[in-house]
Coordinates of C-alpha atoms in Angstrom, one line a residue:
X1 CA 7.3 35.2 17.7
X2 CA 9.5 36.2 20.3
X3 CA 12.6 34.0 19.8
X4 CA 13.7 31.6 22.7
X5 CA 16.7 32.1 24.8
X6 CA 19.0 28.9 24.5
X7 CA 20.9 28.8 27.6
X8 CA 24.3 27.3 26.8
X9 CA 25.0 24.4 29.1
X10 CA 28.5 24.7 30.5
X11 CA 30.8 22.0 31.2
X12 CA 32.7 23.1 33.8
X13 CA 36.1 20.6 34.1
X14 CA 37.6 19.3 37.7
X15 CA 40.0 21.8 38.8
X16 CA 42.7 20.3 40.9
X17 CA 44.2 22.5 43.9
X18 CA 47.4 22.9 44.6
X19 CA 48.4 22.4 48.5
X20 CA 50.0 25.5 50.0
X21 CA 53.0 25.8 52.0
X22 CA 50.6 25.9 54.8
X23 CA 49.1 22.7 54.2
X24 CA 51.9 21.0 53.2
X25 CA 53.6 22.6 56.7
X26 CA 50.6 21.0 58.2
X27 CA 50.8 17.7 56.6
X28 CA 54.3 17.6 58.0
X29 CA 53.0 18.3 61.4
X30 CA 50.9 15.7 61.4
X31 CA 53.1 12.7 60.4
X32 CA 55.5 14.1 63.2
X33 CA 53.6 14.5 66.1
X34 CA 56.6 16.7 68.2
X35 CA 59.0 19.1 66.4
X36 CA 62.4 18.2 66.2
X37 CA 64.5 19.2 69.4
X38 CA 67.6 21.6 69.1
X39 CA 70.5 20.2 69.9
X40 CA 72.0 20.7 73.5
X41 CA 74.6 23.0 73.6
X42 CA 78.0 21.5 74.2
X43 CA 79.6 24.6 75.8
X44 CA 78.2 26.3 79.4
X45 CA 77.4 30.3 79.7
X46 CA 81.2 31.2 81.3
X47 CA 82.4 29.5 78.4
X48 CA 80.7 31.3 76.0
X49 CA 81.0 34.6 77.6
X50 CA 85.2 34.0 77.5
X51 CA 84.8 33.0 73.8
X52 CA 83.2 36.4 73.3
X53 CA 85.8 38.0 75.4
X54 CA 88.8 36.9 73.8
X55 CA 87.6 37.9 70.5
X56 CA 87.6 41.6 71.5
X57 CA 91.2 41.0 74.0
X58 CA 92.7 38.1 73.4
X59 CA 94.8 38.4 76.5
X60 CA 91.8 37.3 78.5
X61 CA 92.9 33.8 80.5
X62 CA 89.4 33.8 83.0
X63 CA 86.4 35.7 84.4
X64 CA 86.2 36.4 87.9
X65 CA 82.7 38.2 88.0
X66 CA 80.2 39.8 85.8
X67 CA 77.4 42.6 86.3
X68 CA 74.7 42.7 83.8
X69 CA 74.6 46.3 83.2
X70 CA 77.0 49.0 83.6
X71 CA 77.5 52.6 82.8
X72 CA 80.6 54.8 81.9
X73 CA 81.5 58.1 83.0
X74 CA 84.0 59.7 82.4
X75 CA 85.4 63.1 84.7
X76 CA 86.0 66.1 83.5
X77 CA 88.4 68.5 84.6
X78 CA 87.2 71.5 83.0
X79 CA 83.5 71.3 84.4
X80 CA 84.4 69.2 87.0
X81 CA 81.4 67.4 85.9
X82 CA 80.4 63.7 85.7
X83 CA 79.7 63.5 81.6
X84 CA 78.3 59.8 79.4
X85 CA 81.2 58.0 78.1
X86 CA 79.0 56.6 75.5
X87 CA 79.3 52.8 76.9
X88 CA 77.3 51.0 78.7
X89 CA 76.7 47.2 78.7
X90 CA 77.7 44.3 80.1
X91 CA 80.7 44.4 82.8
X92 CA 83.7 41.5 83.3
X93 CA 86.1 41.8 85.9
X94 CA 88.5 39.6 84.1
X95 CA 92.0 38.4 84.7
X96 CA 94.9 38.8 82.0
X97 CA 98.1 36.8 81.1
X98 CA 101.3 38.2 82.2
X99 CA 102.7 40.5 79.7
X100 CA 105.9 39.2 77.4
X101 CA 109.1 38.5 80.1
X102 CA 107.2 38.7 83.6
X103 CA 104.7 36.4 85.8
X104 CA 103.1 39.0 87.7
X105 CA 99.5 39.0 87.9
X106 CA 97.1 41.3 85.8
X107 CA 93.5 42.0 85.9
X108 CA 91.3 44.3 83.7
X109 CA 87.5 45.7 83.7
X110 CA 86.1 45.1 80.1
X111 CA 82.4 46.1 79.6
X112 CA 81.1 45.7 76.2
X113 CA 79.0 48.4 74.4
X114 CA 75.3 48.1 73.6
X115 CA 75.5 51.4 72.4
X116 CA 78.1 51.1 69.8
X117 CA 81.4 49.3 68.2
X118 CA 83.6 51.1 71.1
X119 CA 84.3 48.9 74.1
X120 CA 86.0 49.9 77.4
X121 CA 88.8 48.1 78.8
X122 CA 90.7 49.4 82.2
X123 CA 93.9 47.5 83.2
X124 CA 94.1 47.1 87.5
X125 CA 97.6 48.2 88.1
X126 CA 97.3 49.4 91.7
X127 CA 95.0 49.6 94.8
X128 CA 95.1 53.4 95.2
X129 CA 93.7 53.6 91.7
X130 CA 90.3 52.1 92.7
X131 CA 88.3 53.7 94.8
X132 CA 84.5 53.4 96.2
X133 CA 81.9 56.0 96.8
X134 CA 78.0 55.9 97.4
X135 CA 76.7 54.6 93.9
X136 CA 80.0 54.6 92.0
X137 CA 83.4 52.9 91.5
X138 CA 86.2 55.4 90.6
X139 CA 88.9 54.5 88.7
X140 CA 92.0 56.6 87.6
X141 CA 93.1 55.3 84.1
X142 CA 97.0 55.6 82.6
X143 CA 96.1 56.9 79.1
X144 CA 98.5 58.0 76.3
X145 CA 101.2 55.7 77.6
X146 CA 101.5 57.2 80.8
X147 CA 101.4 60.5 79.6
X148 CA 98.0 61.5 80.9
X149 CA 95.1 60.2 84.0
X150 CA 91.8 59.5 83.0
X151 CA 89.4 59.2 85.8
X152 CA 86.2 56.6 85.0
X153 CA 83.0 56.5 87.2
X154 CA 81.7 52.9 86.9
X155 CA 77.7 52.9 87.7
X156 CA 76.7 49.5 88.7
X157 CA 73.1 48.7 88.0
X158 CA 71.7 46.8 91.2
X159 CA 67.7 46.4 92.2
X160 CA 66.8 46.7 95.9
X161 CA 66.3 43.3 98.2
X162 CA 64.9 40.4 97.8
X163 CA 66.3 41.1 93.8
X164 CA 69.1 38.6 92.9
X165 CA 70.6 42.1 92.0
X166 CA 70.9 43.8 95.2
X167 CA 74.3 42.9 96.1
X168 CA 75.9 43.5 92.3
X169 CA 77.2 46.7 93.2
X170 CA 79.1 45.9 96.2
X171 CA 80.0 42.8 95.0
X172 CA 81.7 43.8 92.3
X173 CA 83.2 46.6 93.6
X174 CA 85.3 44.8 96.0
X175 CA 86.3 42.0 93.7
X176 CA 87.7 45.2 91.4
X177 CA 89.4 46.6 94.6
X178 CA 90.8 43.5 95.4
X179 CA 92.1 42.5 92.3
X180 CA 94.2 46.0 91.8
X181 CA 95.6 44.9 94.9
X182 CA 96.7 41.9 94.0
X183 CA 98.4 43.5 90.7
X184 CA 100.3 46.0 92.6
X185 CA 101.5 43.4 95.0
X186 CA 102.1 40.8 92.1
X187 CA 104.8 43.5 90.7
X188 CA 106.4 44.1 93.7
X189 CA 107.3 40.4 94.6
X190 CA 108.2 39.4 90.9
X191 CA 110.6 43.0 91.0
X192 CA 112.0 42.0 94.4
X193 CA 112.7 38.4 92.8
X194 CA 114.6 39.9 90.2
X195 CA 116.7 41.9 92.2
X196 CA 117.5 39.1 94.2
X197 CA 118.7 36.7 91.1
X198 CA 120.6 39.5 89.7
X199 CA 122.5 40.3 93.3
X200 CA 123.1 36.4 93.6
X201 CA 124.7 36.4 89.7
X202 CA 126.6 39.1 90.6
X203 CA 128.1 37.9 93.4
X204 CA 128.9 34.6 91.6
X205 CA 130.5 36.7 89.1
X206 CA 133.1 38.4 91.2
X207 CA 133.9 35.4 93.1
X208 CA 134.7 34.0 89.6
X209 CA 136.8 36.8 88.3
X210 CA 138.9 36.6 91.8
X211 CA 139.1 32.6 91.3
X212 CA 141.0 33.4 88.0
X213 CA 143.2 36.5 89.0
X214 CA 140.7 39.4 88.7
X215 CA 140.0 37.9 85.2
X216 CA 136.7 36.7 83.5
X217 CA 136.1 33.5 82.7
X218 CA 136.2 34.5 78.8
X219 CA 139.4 36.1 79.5
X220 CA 141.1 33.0 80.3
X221 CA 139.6 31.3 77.6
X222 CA 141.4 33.7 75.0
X223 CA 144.5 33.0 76.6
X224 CA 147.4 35.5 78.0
X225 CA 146.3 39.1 77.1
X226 CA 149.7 40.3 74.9
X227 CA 151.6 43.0 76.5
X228 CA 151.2 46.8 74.2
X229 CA 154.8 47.6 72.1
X230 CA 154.6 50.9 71.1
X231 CA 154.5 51.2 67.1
X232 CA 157.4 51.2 64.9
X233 CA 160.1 50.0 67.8
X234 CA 162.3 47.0 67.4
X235 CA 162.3 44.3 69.4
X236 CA 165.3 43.0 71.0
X237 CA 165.9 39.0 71.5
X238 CA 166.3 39.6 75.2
X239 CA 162.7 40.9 74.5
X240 CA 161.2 38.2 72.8
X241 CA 163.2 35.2 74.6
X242 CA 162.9 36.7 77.9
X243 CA 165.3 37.8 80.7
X244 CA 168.5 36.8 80.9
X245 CA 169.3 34.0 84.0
X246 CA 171.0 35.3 87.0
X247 CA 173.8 32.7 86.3
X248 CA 174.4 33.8 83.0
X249 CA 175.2 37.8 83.5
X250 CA 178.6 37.4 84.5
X251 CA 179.2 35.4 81.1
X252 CA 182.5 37.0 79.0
X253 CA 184.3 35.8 75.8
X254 CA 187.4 34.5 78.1
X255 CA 185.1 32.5 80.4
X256 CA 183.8 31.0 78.1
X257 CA 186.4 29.8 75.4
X258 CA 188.9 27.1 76.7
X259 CA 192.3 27.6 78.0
X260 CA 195.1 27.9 75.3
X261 CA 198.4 26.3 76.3
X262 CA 201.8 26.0 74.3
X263 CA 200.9 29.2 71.4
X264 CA 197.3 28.6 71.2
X265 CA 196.3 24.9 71.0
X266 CA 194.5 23.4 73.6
X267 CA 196.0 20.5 75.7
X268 CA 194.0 17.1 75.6
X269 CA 193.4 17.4 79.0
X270 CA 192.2 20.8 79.2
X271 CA 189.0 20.4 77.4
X272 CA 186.2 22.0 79.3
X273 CA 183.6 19.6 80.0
X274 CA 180.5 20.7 78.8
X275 CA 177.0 19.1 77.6
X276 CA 178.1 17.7 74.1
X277 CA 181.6 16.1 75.5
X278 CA 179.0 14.7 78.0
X279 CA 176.8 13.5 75.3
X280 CA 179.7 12.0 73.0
X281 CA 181.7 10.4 76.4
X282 CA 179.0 8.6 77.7
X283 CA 176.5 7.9 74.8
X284 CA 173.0 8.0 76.8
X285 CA 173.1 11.4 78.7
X286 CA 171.9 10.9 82.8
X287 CA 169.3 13.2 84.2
X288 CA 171.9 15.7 85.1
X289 CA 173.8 16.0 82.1
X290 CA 170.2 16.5 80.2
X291 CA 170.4 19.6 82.3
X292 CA 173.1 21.1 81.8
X293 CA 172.5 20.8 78.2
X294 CA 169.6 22.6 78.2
X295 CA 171.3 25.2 80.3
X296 CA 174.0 25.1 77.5
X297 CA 170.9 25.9 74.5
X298 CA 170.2 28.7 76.8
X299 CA 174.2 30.1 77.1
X300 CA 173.6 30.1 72.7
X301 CA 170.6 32.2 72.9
X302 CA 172.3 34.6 75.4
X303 CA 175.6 34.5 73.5
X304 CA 173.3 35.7 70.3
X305 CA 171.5 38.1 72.2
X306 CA 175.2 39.5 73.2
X307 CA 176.7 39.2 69.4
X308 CA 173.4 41.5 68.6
X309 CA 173.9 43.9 71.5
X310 CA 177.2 44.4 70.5
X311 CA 176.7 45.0 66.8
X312 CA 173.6 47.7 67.5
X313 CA 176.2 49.3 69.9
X314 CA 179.1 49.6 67.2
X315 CA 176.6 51.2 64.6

């Protein structure tokens, strides 16, 4: 007998699914009927456009106008040939702070590159340095310090009318004319300023010096300038004490010691009167005798100055 085939009954267990990122996305959806909202931002487009700015020049104080796409190219003198700068992007016409220890004014084109890490930045230092052709705007760069002229062709990209482009060009091109105007004429009346201050300081200085004798004010603050003794010379007391008084130069020994009566000795009456028989006769000396007794301290400085003379004479 053929032998029967038991088919093996199976019992198969409940497999439980796992929900996928999907569903569970889904499930999410569903319990919140609208998505959450961003939040609003809290700063405007010209504000974040100067953030952006100031992180490539920090000098950057405001921008006055802005092309959406610009082109660099830069002249050159051996082809005399337009040739790709290699940037092109966004262009500001910015303006700059004043550089350390002046107020003039200061403007700058900064356009950042799409094209690579290498912006371009061109400081507006004078009108004649800015010109306008046909589809360009020409500007002749200071490069190398000074040392060389770099001369930039700035393509404006502009769509024809009724575009909100159409004007970029022109637009911009006259703000960057005007503003290396303003520059140049921001130097010249901060220069002419300072030439006026310093004249006016000047002046105050020399009417000063001729206030105190053709002397500065420090001058007179150090006190009398000492007058030059050559080295190694002596100095005489008539020197250090000053001339001698016209009264005093027809002073002799005779004229000045008393009279000598009867072999030598002076009579009681004969005494010169002089400061000190002043002082001792009439106990508090007067105005007048306080004088003469400082005309007498000066006859014993001159009679040492004398004594001297006549002792460097005898040697």
């Amino acid at each position: 007998m053929t032998p029967r085939n038991h088919k093996r009954r199976s019992n198969p267990q409940a497999v439980i699914l796992q929900p996928s990122d999907y569903e569970s996305d889904a499930v999410a959806f569903n319990n919140n009927l609208e998505p959450p909202r961003p939040a609003a931002p809290t700063q405007t487009n010209d504000e974040l456009n100067l953030s952006v700015l100031r992180r490539h020049n920090p000098a950057v104080t405001s921008i006055l106008s802005i092309a959406p796409y610009a082109v660099v190219y830069l002249f050159s003198t051996a082809t005399q040939q337009w040739d790709k700068s290699g940037v092109e992007g966004t262009m500001f016409v910015s303006q700059l702070s004043p550089s350390a220890g002046t107020s003039s004014e200061r403007y700058a084109v900064i356009i950042l590159n799409r094209r690579g890490l290498d912006n371009f930045t061109a400081e507006l230092l004078q009108g004649d340095d800015v010109d306008v052709v046909s589809e360009y705007v020409i500007l002749r760069v200071n490069a190398d310090g000074g040392q060389e002229h770099r001369i930039y062709g700035l393509w404006i990209f502009s769509e024809p009318a009724p575009s909100s482009t159409a004007q970029t060009r022109e637009i911009n091109a006259q703000i960057i004319k005007d503003c290396a105007v303003a520059a140049e004429t921001s130097r010249r009346l901060v220069a002419a300023a300072q030439k006026q201050q310093q004249s006016t300081n000047d002046k105050h200085s020399g009417a000063s010096q001729q206030s105190h004798g053709g002397r500065s004010e420090d001058e007179e603050q150090a006190g009398p300038v000492a007058s030059s003794v050559p080295m190694g010379r002596q100095l005489s007391l008539r020197e250090l004490f000053g001339q001698q008084r016209k009264q005093d130069s027809g002073w002799s020994v005779k004229n000045h010691s008393p009279r000598l009566v009867n072999g030598g000795f002076p009579s009681a009456g004969q005494f010169a009167v002089t400061a000190d028989t002043d002082f001792f006769r009439g106990g508090i000396a007067s105005p007048q005798q306080q004088q003469r007794q400082a005309q007498a301290a000066g006859l014993g400085v001159d009679l040492l100055t004398e004594l001297f003379r006549k002792a460097e004479q005898g040697r």
